[in-house]
PDB file of C-alpha atoms in Angstrom:
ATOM      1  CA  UNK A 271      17.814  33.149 -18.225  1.00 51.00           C
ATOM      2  CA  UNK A 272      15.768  35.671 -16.302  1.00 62.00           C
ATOM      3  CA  UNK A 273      14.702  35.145 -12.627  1.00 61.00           C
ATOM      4  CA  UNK A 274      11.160  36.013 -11.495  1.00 64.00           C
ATOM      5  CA  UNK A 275      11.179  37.145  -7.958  1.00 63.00           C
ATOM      6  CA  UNK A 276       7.516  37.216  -7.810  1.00 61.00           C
ATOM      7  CA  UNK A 277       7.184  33.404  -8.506  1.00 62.00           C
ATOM      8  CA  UNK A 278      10.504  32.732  -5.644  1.00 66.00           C
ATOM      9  CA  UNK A 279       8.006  34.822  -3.182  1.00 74.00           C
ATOM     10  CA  UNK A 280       5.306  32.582  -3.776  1.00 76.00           C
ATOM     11  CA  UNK A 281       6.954  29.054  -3.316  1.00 77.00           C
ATOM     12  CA  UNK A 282       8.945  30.716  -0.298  1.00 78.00           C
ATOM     13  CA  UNK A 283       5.767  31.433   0.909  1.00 79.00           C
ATOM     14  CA  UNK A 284       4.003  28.377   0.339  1.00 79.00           C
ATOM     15  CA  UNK A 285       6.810  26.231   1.532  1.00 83.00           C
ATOM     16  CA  UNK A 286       6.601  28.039   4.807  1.00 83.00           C
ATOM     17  CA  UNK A 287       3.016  27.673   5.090  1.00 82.00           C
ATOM     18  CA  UNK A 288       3.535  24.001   4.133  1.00 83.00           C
ATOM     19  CA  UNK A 289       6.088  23.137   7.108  1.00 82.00           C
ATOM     20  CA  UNK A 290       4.579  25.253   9.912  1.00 79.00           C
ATOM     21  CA  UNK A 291       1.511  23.344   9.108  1.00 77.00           C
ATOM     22  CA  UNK A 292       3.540  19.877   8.879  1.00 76.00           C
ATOM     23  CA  UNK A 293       5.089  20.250  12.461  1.00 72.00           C
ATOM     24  CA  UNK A 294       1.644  21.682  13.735  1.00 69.00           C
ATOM     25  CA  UNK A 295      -0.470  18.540  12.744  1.00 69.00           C
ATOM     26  CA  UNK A 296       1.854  16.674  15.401  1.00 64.00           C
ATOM     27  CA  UNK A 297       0.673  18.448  18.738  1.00 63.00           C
ATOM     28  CA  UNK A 298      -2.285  16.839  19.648  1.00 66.00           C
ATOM     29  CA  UNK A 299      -1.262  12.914  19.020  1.00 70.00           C
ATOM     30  CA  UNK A 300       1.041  13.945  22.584  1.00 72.00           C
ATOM     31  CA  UNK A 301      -2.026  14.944  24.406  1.00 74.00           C
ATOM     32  CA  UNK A 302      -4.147  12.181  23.456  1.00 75.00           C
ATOM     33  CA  UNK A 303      -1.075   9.655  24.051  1.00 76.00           C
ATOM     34  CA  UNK A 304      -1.227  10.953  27.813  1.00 80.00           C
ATOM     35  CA  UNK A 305      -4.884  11.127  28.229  1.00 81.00           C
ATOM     36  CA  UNK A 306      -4.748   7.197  27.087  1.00 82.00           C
ATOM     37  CA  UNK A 307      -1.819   6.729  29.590  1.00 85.00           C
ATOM     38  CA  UNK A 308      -3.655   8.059  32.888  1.00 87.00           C
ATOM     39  CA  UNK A 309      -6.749   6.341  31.548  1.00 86.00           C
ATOM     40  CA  UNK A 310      -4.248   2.942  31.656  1.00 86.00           C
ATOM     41  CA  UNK A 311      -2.833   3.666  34.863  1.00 89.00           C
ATOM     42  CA  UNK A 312      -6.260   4.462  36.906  1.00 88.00           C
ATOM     43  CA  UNK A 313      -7.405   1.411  35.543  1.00 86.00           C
ATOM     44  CA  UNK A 314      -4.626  -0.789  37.210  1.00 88.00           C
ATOM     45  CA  UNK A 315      -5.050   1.364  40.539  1.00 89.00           C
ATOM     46  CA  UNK A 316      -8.721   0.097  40.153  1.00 90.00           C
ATOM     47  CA  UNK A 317      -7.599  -3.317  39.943  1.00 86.00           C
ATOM     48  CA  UNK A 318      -4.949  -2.910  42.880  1.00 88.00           C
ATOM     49  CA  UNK A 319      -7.748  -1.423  45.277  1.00 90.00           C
ATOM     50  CA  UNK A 320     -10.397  -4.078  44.395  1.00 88.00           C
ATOM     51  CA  UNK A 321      -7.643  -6.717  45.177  1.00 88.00           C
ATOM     52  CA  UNK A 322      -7.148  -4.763  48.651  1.00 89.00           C
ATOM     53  CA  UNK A 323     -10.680  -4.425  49.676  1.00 90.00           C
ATOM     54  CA  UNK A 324     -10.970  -8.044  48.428  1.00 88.00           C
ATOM     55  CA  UNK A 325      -8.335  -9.493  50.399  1.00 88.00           C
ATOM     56  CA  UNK A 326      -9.015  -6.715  53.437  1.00 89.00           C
ATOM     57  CA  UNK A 327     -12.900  -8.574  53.558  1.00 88.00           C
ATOM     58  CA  UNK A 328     -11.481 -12.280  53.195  1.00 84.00           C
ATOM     59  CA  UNK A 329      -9.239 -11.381  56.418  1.00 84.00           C
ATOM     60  CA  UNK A 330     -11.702  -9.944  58.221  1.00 85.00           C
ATOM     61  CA  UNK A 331     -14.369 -12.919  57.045  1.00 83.00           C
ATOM     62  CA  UNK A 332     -11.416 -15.353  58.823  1.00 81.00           C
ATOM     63  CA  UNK A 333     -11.053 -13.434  61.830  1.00 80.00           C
ATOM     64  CA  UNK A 334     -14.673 -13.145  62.375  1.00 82.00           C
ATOM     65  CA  UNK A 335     -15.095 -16.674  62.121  1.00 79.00           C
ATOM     66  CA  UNK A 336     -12.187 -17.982  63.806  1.00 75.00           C
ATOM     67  CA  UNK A 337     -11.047 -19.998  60.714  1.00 71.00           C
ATOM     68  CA  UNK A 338      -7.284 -20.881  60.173  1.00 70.00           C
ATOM     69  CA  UNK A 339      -5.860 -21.632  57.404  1.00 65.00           C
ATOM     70  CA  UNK A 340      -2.667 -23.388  57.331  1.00 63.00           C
ATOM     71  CA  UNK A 341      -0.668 -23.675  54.072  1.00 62.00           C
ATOM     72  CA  UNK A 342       2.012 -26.156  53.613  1.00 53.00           C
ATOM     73  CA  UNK A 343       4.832 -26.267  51.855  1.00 55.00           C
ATOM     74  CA  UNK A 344       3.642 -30.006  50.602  1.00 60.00           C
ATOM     75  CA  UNK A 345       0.762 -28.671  49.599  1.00 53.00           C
ATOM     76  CA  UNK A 346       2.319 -26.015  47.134  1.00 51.00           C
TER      77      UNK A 346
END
């Protein structure tokens, strides 16, 4: 049984090729999986700050107006 050395080169080489390519495919999935997370997360700050200005205005509404607002335990 002879062994060819030229046709060993060739699937070493191709194997090689074959994995580096493998674990490169994976590098951009990370980047777009923090892109998508900072997307996420200035969305709920824009929810947060609308709630402040919101409830910033209603206070200021109340003050301006003189109107009370008393909230009872019975009533919860």
């Amino acid at each position: 049984m002879k062994i060819n050395i030229k046709n060993i080169r060739i699937k070493s080489i191709c194997t090689t090729l074959f994995i580096s390519l493998f674990l490169s495919c994976n590098n951009g999935v990370i980047e777009e999986l923090e892109k998508r997370n900072t997307f996420l997360s200035s969305l709920a700050n824009l929810g947060n700050d609308f709630l402040n200005i919101f409830t910033s205005f209603s206070d200021m509404v109340t003050d301006t107006l003189g109107i009370i607002m008393l909230i009872l335990k019975r009533v919860i």
